[in-house]
């Protein structure tokens, strides 16, 4: 094939896969795209594609120009390429920032007020999705500085949110890209913006240097991308290796480092591909192996396909199992038993089958289960999920009991005990938990009186809980505390009010809840209403007070350790009474962790520090509550 034809073919492939990357679901890995890109650059270094940015815009939103050019970066795929770049540029020292794997956004401020949120688009003009961006975490509506200009960031979905709400999407980036462009804005409050750059409209010297810029962003209330200062290029390489090893423990996807010097160069930033910074990417771990079997992992009512492959070395471990996501992914890949497949590991604990390399003639079709193995109900296959629709399925009931224990953060009542009680028939519903005696637990192997006593003490220590948490504990699909709180804030503040509501009315009155989600919540409460009232009937569990004020609206608290002036349940009730929310665990979106041991080493404290969540004392918490609400202890 003539070189000119090869170039045209490569151009077409790059354009096509850029469009898939920004607007749909990618069909090839980052490494495969980079290979196409590098081959085109090798054959045609001056190709116009190298001076444009892949578009992410659509016709659904108005267009707006950027204040900072949102250009792409050159890449270094290995230490050799990075060190060659570093020797040419010769910065006095380096800033190594996490290269977040999300969707680019520009926040535009005028005299300190947030005005617009604009997507990457073609690098010069993007979609104005301001209403959605205003609901995301990390976007202050007003900053203290009288600043007019642009702030660059990345819209991200945490792995926790992805697993809980959007597991049908291939990865966090695709899910975030889809959610942030929803016309109804549903889900935008689950996203977060991490910032890494800023520029004043009229003053190129507004910031002294890059470190000062990052300090300014933090002081103005923005969440900033993690970064390290490195004295040498070799230290950057060491940091890259360190961060790559830590990827499985992060709650956000990253695919490398962005490396720059301390100096600000406005002219360089205007180039299609700035020369004085570079994307130092991780080496993608991938391997080729054969698919031998598909097993179906059952979690509650969901059936998830897991591929069993010939053993292969990947990222320093032997891999024999890989995620297949859902039945749609299997069909789209044309995957069969016996297919030779490409497996990647991008920091996730479980590798993923990305594509089919070849399929031999003797390969066998993959058969998905069609009936629930527990209750015999016909499974429903929606492509993105395969599930049992029977709300009273024993498998679902078992999972619901475990979920209740988890959501209420009940101590010393683990999954092994739940399973023993369920299999014995002693506990078949959440309400049955509150009829247990010590003898019911002691009868099991390795369950002595001490264990039984602690388990019951943990169960009985949680008495009054907010309505939103009560509902979340029943594991209605897609309905967590956040959705419940939104419905309650809109006036649907009792089980009966939710049960009797109309989905369209709830959606119209509730910010951030669409009609589909409203219907799911209402139908779930209707179906489980008898079980919910049975839990309340014995008087061991009560639903907390209704909201007396809105002073803590939008603020969430998690309590850990012993409290001095009140019981934990009383503190949680105070928060709920003033419009705030409480959490049983530390995670993205939590506003405060309350403890009387702020220097402690508990898992909650460690996680809060890692996520940058403020840690306050009980005294500081009490100061946030109206005086007349707080007792003297």
XYZ file of C-alpha atoms in Angstrom:
633
model
C 0.000 0.000 0.000
C 1.409 3.455 -0.885
C 2.486 5.546 2.105
C -0.128 8.195 1.276
C -2.886 5.585 1.483
C -1.531 4.338 4.811
C -1.562 7.896 6.165
C -5.173 8.435 5.067
C -6.189 5.136 6.647
C -4.428 6.046 9.900
C -6.072 9.501 9.891
C -9.501 7.910 9.517
C -8.811 5.430 12.312
C -7.522 8.130 14.688
C -10.538 10.375 14.032
C -12.955 7.478 14.489
C -11.433 6.298 17.760
C -11.165 9.864 19.097
C -14.908 10.206 18.552
C -15.552 6.887 20.305
C -13.318 7.981 23.202
C -14.964 11.358 23.779
C -18.602 10.676 22.894
C -19.312 6.955 23.201
C -17.554 3.848 24.515
C -13.947 3.243 23.379
C -13.463 0.183 21.184
C -9.697 -0.077 21.646
C -7.327 0.364 24.573
C -5.314 3.504 25.243
C -2.176 1.593 24.257
C -3.665 0.607 20.891
C -4.737 4.203 20.221
C -1.289 5.480 21.167
C 0.234 2.996 18.712
C -1.951 4.387 15.887
C -1.042 7.933 16.902
C 2.694 7.199 17.032
C 2.636 5.420 13.662
C 0.876 8.395 12.036
C 3.403 10.794 13.581
C 6.246 8.618 12.301
C 4.889 8.683 8.726
C 3.579 12.260 8.685
C 5.004 14.447 11.510
C 3.250 17.585 10.211
C -0.196 16.017 9.914
C -2.951 18.546 10.847
C -4.402 16.029 13.319
C -1.536 16.803 15.694
C -2.737 20.391 16.070
C -6.379 19.656 16.890
C -8.103 18.170 19.899
C -10.571 15.316 19.657
C -14.091 16.767 19.971
C -16.358 15.917 22.873
C -19.152 18.324 21.980
C -22.736 17.576 21.008
C -25.727 19.454 19.689
C -27.629 19.201 22.978
C -25.940 22.139 24.715
C -25.111 25.748 23.786
C -21.499 26.431 22.839
C -19.029 28.640 24.700
C -15.435 29.668 24.051
C -12.651 28.702 26.424
C -10.629 31.232 28.370
C -7.683 28.825 28.596
C -6.806 26.789 25.477
C -7.688 23.173 26.310
C -5.039 21.514 24.209
C -3.649 18.007 24.371
C -0.218 17.003 25.605
C 2.593 15.085 24.040
C 3.135 11.718 25.680
C 6.074 9.746 26.989
C 5.208 6.065 27.216
C 8.397 4.962 28.992
C 11.220 6.383 31.139
C 13.583 6.634 28.170
C 11.223 8.913 26.250
C 10.557 11.006 29.353
C 14.249 11.472 30.195
C 14.944 12.482 26.595
C 12.244 15.187 26.872
C 13.534 16.324 30.281
C 17.092 16.698 28.967
C 15.821 18.901 26.140
C 13.633 21.151 28.357
C 15.855 21.244 31.462
C 13.453 22.614 34.109
C 15.041 23.747 37.431
C 12.721 21.267 39.169
C 9.553 19.389 38.273
C 5.921 19.270 39.355
C 4.523 15.775 38.872
C 0.708 15.844 38.956
C -1.588 12.837 38.770
C -2.969 12.534 35.248
C -6.617 11.999 36.123
C -8.571 9.747 33.763
C -11.748 11.810 33.556
C -13.409 14.439 31.369
C -11.810 17.862 30.928
C -13.720 20.938 32.120
C -13.082 24.676 32.318
C -14.651 26.616 35.184
C -15.160 30.250 34.234
C -15.330 32.838 37.037
C -16.211 36.517 36.814
C -15.246 38.746 39.759
C -15.062 35.713 41.995
C -18.419 34.201 41.019
C -18.832 30.943 39.129
C -20.518 31.614 35.791
C -19.915 28.782 33.324
C -18.688 25.214 33.102
C -17.458 24.341 29.605
C -16.399 20.926 28.288
C -13.206 20.349 26.366
C -14.919 20.428 22.958
C -12.408 21.015 20.174
C -9.978 22.789 22.499
C -11.317 26.259 21.681
C -15.104 25.900 22.014
C -17.008 23.431 24.179
C -20.463 22.616 25.501
C -21.867 24.909 28.191
C -23.022 22.469 30.898
C -22.959 25.063 33.696
C -26.127 23.867 35.446
C -24.684 20.371 35.846
C -21.220 21.579 36.839
C -22.672 23.803 39.580
C -23.976 20.651 41.293
C -20.647 18.837 41.264
C -18.385 18.606 44.292
C -15.365 20.885 44.258
C -16.968 23.837 42.436
C -17.360 26.777 44.863
C -20.127 29.154 43.723
C -18.065 32.087 44.987
C -14.400 32.497 45.873
C -12.772 35.150 48.055
C -10.512 36.483 45.290
C -11.843 39.069 42.837
C -10.831 36.754 40.003
C -11.988 36.785 36.388
C -10.630 33.978 34.268
C -10.601 30.250 33.739
C -9.758 27.274 35.924
C -9.003 23.915 34.346
C -9.990 20.688 35.971
C -11.105 17.148 35.413
C -14.618 15.828 36.030
C -14.270 12.529 37.841
C -16.394 9.682 39.075
C -14.914 7.722 41.946
C -14.591 3.967 41.695
C -16.908 3.718 44.705
C -19.674 5.639 42.908
C -19.048 3.683 39.693
C -19.418 0.334 41.444
C -22.509 1.446 43.352
C -24.444 3.337 40.685
C -22.947 2.886 37.206
C -21.409 -0.590 37.064
C -23.022 -1.087 33.635
C -20.603 1.489 32.185
C -17.213 0.202 31.056
C -15.221 2.528 33.304
C -15.390 5.629 35.488
C -14.399 8.006 32.682
C -17.178 6.913 30.345
C -19.721 7.016 33.148
C -18.642 10.528 34.182
C -18.737 11.758 30.588
C -22.281 10.460 30.166
C -23.603 11.728 33.498
C -22.207 15.246 33.157
C -23.999 15.689 29.820
C -27.444 14.599 30.979
C -29.985 17.292 30.207
C -31.868 16.592 33.453
C -28.672 16.814 35.521
C -29.367 13.557 37.367
C -26.193 12.166 38.898
C -24.109 15.343 38.562
C -23.911 15.625 42.342
C -22.082 12.286 42.376
C -19.255 13.753 40.296
C -16.276 15.769 41.501
C -13.996 18.315 39.857
C -10.278 18.255 40.647
C -8.397 21.329 39.407
C -4.834 21.732 38.190
C -4.515 25.023 36.271
C -5.786 28.618 36.260
C -5.289 31.774 34.212
C -6.453 35.358 34.725
C -8.144 36.936 31.701
C -5.977 40.055 31.630
C -2.942 39.468 33.836
C -0.383 36.844 32.804
C 1.549 37.651 35.999
C -1.419 37.023 38.341
C 0.398 33.898 39.575
C 4.127 33.941 40.355
C 4.683 30.340 39.288
C 2.983 26.928 39.088
C 3.375 26.058 42.811
C 1.874 29.448 43.759
C -1.017 28.762 41.396
C -1.794 25.447 43.097
C -1.578 27.057 46.553
C -4.014 29.753 45.394
C -6.479 27.150 44.117
C -6.464 25.380 47.486
C -6.970 28.646 49.407
C -9.951 29.504 47.189
C -11.668 26.240 48.096
C -10.941 24.121 45.023
C -9.996 20.465 45.250
C -6.601 20.104 43.580
C -5.053 17.172 41.749
C -2.444 15.346 43.855
C 1.079 16.455 42.981
C 4.696 16.090 44.041
C 7.730 18.347 43.702
C 10.729 16.504 42.259
C 14.277 17.842 42.195
C 15.400 15.749 39.215
C 13.962 13.929 36.224
C 15.133 10.641 37.753
C 13.060 11.408 40.843
C 10.017 11.871 38.587
C 10.603 8.366 37.188
C 10.737 6.986 40.735
C 7.507 8.811 41.658
C 5.817 7.379 38.554
C 6.731 3.852 39.659
C 5.527 4.575 43.200
C 2.191 5.983 42.019
C 1.701 3.117 39.555
C 2.079 0.641 42.421
C -0.496 2.560 44.496
C -3.146 2.703 41.745
C -5.233 -0.243 43.027
C -5.749 1.569 46.351
C -6.895 4.867 44.812
C -10.583 5.693 44.489
C -10.030 7.487 41.167
C -8.639 6.243 37.878
C -5.337 7.761 36.801
C -3.265 6.856 33.757
C 0.042 8.580 34.423
C 1.609 11.856 35.504
C 1.541 15.316 33.962
C 5.038 16.722 34.390
C 5.856 20.427 34.120
C 8.340 22.946 35.484
C 7.695 25.748 37.992
C 7.689 28.566 35.436
C 4.477 29.813 33.779
C 4.762 30.157 30.002
C 1.536 31.621 28.484
C 2.882 31.333 24.933
C 3.656 27.650 25.376
C 0.127 27.006 26.668
C -1.295 28.461 23.449
C 0.447 25.833 21.319
C -1.635 22.914 20.052
C 0.652 20.663 22.095
C 2.669 22.553 24.741
C 6.360 21.710 24.639
C 7.263 22.450 28.262
C 4.998 19.837 29.834
C 4.393 16.196 29.019
C 2.067 13.318 29.893
C 4.264 10.592 31.394
C 1.936 7.618 31.040
C 1.930 4.301 32.828
C 2.865 1.229 30.857
C -0.378 -0.578 30.155
C -0.285 -4.101 31.497
C -1.851 -6.500 29.016
C -1.589 -10.112 27.960
C -3.080 -12.552 25.455
C -4.708 -15.763 26.662
C -7.615 -18.110 25.910
C -11.085 -17.975 27.468
C -12.031 -21.407 28.810
C -15.205 -20.797 30.798
C -17.644 -18.141 31.967
C -18.934 -18.341 35.522
C -21.704 -16.139 36.871
C -21.015 -14.289 40.096
C -24.218 -13.710 42.070
C -24.444 -10.674 44.331
C -27.942 -10.338 45.707
C -30.136 -10.325 42.619
C -27.401 -9.459 40.066
C -25.625 -12.016 37.881
C -22.216 -10.833 36.607
C -20.103 -12.761 34.076
C -16.512 -13.609 35.024
C -14.184 -15.114 32.445
C -11.959 -18.046 33.412
C -8.822 -18.102 31.254
C -5.610 -20.005 30.832
C -3.173 -18.721 33.489
C -1.082 -15.763 32.317
C 1.352 -13.363 34.030
C 0.048 -9.802 34.292
C 1.331 -6.913 36.440
C 3.469 -9.278 38.482
C 0.697 -11.757 39.319
C -0.761 -14.872 37.722
C -4.207 -14.123 36.319
C -6.868 -16.775 35.721
C -10.068 -14.725 35.996
C -11.156 -11.505 34.298
C -14.205 -9.242 34.392
C -16.611 -9.400 31.442
C -18.883 -6.538 32.684
C -22.223 -7.727 31.252
C -23.966 -9.697 28.500
C -23.936 -6.727 26.134
C -20.141 -6.535 26.325
C -19.929 -10.256 25.537
C -22.166 -9.842 22.479
C -20.400 -6.727 21.198
C -16.999 -8.420 21.390
C -18.296 -11.572 19.703
C -16.767 -13.510 22.582
C -17.011 -17.316 22.697
C -15.551 -20.096 24.815
C -12.181 -20.781 23.221
C -11.623 -17.237 21.926
C -8.130 -15.827 22.206
C -8.593 -12.601 24.203
C -6.633 -9.540 25.254
C -6.662 -8.870 29.006
C -5.610 -5.580 30.581
C -4.992 -4.434 34.109
C -5.373 -0.677 34.582
C -4.976 -0.492 38.321
C -8.130 -2.440 39.077
C -7.886 -5.456 41.342
C -9.697 -7.684 38.814
C -8.347 -7.608 35.239
C -10.705 -7.021 32.331
C -11.156 -8.765 28.992
C -10.884 -5.919 26.482
C -11.258 -7.567 23.080
C -11.149 -10.750 21.026
C -7.954 -11.433 19.083
C -9.122 -14.532 17.192
C -11.856 -17.124 17.591
C -11.287 -20.701 16.385
C -13.997 -22.524 14.463
C -14.541 -24.995 17.295
C -15.321 -22.199 19.797
C -18.585 -22.524 21.728
C -21.237 -19.873 22.398
C -21.482 -18.445 25.914
C -24.785 -19.302 27.577
C -26.158 -16.959 30.210
C -28.444 -18.340 32.932
C -32.123 -17.697 32.274
C -33.684 -18.551 35.641
C -32.725 -17.594 39.173
C -30.869 -20.487 40.760
C -32.470 -19.712 44.122
C -36.163 -19.002 43.486
C -36.648 -20.151 39.874
C -37.934 -16.775 38.633
C -37.097 -15.938 35.013
C -34.091 -13.622 34.935
C -34.318 -10.311 33.077
C -31.464 -9.479 30.707
C -31.265 -5.752 29.972
C -27.870 -6.047 28.320
C -26.153 -3.918 30.938
C -27.357 -6.171 33.755
C -28.813 -9.646 34.262
C -30.960 -9.910 37.371
C -33.706 -11.664 39.299
C -36.751 -9.354 39.529
C -38.327 -11.181 42.493
C -38.064 -8.824 45.481
C -38.837 -11.755 47.824
C -36.146 -14.038 46.389
C -34.327 -15.715 49.322
C -30.959 -14.798 47.807
C -32.101 -11.197 47.664
C -33.419 -11.353 51.235
C -30.081 -12.711 52.442
C -28.231 -9.906 50.682
C -30.730 -7.356 52.047
C -29.992 -8.448 55.618
C -26.248 -8.085 54.992
C -26.852 -4.678 53.441
C -28.854 -3.572 56.492
C -25.960 -4.507 58.791
C -23.534 -2.636 56.528
C -25.604 0.531 56.075
C -26.325 0.857 59.799
C -22.631 0.186 60.546
C -23.556 -2.479 63.115
C -20.444 -3.766 64.875
C -19.546 -7.425 65.589
C -22.292 -8.808 63.352
C -20.356 -10.134 60.372
C -21.426 -11.867 57.143
C -20.507 -15.334 58.470
C -22.970 -14.969 61.350
C -25.641 -13.595 59.003
C -25.171 -16.579 56.693
C -25.425 -19.107 59.535
C -28.594 -17.489 60.869
C -30.126 -17.299 57.397
C -29.308 -20.884 56.421
C -30.687 -22.174 59.724
C -33.982 -20.403 59.008
C -33.793 -18.392 62.231
C -33.367 -15.067 60.399
C -35.132 -14.746 57.054
C -35.848 -10.999 57.139
C -34.481 -7.826 58.693
C -37.274 -7.870 61.274
C -36.114 -11.313 62.468
C -32.801 -9.786 63.569
C -34.610 -7.936 66.344
C -36.103 -11.110 67.835
C -32.733 -12.815 68.408
C -31.513 -14.060 71.786
C -28.011 -15.199 72.794
C -29.008 -18.863 72.557
C -29.869 -18.421 68.873
C -26.235 -17.534 68.180
C -24.412 -19.772 70.676
C -25.760 -22.915 68.973
C -23.442 -22.402 65.987
C -19.875 -23.696 65.892
C -17.261 -21.210 67.124
C -19.970 -18.826 68.328
C -19.530 -18.640 72.104
C -21.401 -16.511 74.604
C -18.915 -13.655 74.264
C -19.394 -13.453 70.509
C -23.169 -13.705 70.885
C -23.217 -10.967 73.505
C -21.118 -8.588 71.386
C -23.202 -9.267 68.277
C -26.460 -8.492 70.063
C -24.944 -5.441 71.743
C -23.890 -4.124 68.331
C -27.341 -4.788 66.916
C -29.129 -3.099 69.804
C -26.810 -0.077 69.936
C -28.427 1.390 66.830
C -31.930 2.499 67.737
C -32.918 5.768 66.067
C -31.883 6.245 62.443
C -32.750 8.766 59.734
C -35.477 7.814 57.285
C -33.063 7.978 54.342
C -30.736 5.464 55.959
C -33.645 3.243 56.945
C -34.720 3.039 53.295
C -31.144 2.571 52.051
C -30.793 -0.398 54.391
C -33.447 -2.296 52.439
C -31.219 -2.352 49.354
C -33.681 -1.040 46.784
C -31.594 -1.067 43.625
C -29.993 2.298 42.902
C -31.486 3.910 46.015
C -28.919 5.024 48.562
C -29.078 7.569 51.350
C -28.459 10.457 48.962
C -31.552 9.729 46.860
C -33.626 9.225 49.994
C -32.468 12.539 51.452
C -33.430 14.378 48.279
C -36.940 12.929 48.325
C -37.335 13.714 52.025
C -36.145 17.296 51.519
C -38.808 17.707 48.829
C -41.545 16.834 51.329
C -41.771 13.055 50.914
C -40.754 12.691 54.546
C -42.392 9.433 55.631
C -42.664 5.883 54.327
C -46.322 6.503 53.611
C -45.642 9.725 51.702
C -43.149 7.905 49.490
C -45.341 4.819 49.087
C -48.336 6.883 47.965
C -46.395 9.289 45.727
C -46.635 9.580 41.961
C -43.287 9.218 40.129
C -43.842 12.203 37.857
C -44.847 14.397 40.816
C -41.806 13.324 42.845
C -39.488 13.979 39.902
C -41.004 17.420 39.336
C -40.656 18.419 42.998
C -37.266 16.872 43.746
C -34.002 18.323 42.519
C -31.711 15.601 41.178
C -34.265 12.780 40.918
C -35.617 11.794 37.525
C -38.876 9.956 36.928
C -37.196 6.559 36.520
C -35.388 6.863 39.853
C -38.555 8.138 41.518
C -40.499 5.147 40.192
C -37.824 2.765 41.497
C -37.928 4.333 44.968
C -41.724 4.377 45.159
C -42.159 0.824 43.861
C -39.441 -0.436 46.205
C -41.117 1.078 49.269
C -44.509 -0.255 48.156
C -43.149 -3.776 47.688
C -41.205 -3.800 50.957
C -43.642 -1.730 53.016
C -44.894 -4.699 55.063
C -41.327 -5.735 55.900
C -40.375 -2.146 56.726
C -43.289 -1.717 59.133
C -42.487 -5.103 60.691
C -39.006 -3.802 61.562
C -40.558 -0.746 63.224
C -43.333 -2.685 64.973
C -41.150 -4.233 67.699
C -39.949 -0.806 68.827
C -36.230 -1.666 68.645
C -35.736 0.640 65.642
C -37.321 4.062 65.259
C -37.079 6.610 62.479
C -35.456 9.894 63.518
C -37.114 13.248 63.923
C -38.322 15.304 61.011
C -36.258 18.280 59.941
C -36.613 21.266 62.287
C -34.307 23.593 60.373
C -32.128 23.665 57.264
C -28.975 25.019 58.910
C -26.958 21.893 58.061
C -28.492 21.307 54.624
C -25.934 19.921 52.202
C -23.591 18.888 55.029
C -22.846 15.275 55.946
C -21.219 13.820 59.074
C -19.723 10.499 60.065
C -19.050 9.749 63.744
C -16.324 7.426 64.993
C -15.174 6.439 68.469
C -16.757 7.163 71.845
C -18.646 10.407 72.384
C -18.644 12.287 75.702
C -21.633 14.618 75.866
C -24.182 12.508 74.007
C -24.697 9.134 72.422
C -23.835 8.692 68.761
C -27.496 8.121 67.891
C -28.378 11.448 69.544
C -25.692 13.253 67.558
C -26.960 11.732 64.319
C -30.519 12.732 65.198
C -29.362 16.329 65.762
C -27.740 16.430 62.345
C -30.855 15.059 60.688
C -33.094 17.441 62.626
C -31.264 20.406 61.138
C -31.280 19.267 57.530
C -27.909 17.521 57.437
C -27.186 13.900 56.711
C -25.143 11.202 58.427
C -23.026 8.401 57.019
C -22.019 5.095 58.487
C -18.669 5.090 56.707
C -16.070 7.460 55.267
C -16.211 8.052 51.527
C -16.254 10.615 48.754
C -18.749 13.405 49.441
C -18.512 13.255 53.238
C -18.234 16.768 54.709
C -16.886 16.014 58.212
C -15.578 13.083 60.240
C -16.277 13.660 63.958
C -14.003 12.081 66.580
C -12.561 12.800 70.006
C -9.264 11.268 68.881
C -8.280 13.270 65.768
C -4.696 11.946 65.900
C -5.851 8.315 65.985
C -5.037 5.563 63.494
C -8.427 3.937 62.892
C -9.350 2.972 59.333
C -11.944 5.761 59.189
C -9.404 8.384 60.216
C -6.810 7.096 57.769
C -9.308 7.109 54.918
C -10.527 10.627 55.799
C -6.942 11.902 55.736
C -6.310 10.213 52.387
C -9.437 11.794 50.899
C -8.805 15.223 52.413
C -12.020 15.149 54.481
C -11.965 17.582 57.453
C -11.676 15.860 60.851
C -13.377 17.722 63.715
C -13.851 17.096 67.423
C -17.120 16.591 69.266
C -16.774 20.106 70.687
C -16.410 21.571 67.186
C -19.432 19.562 66.078
C -21.534 20.881 68.980
C -20.598 24.435 67.997
C -22.238 23.877 64.618
C -25.600 22.951 66.180
C -28.033 25.690 67.323
C -27.641 26.223 71.092
C -31.172 25.290 71.968
C -30.770 21.909 70.293
C -27.744 20.688 72.257
C -28.156 19.183 75.687
C -25.664 19.606 78.497
C -24.604 15.959 78.436
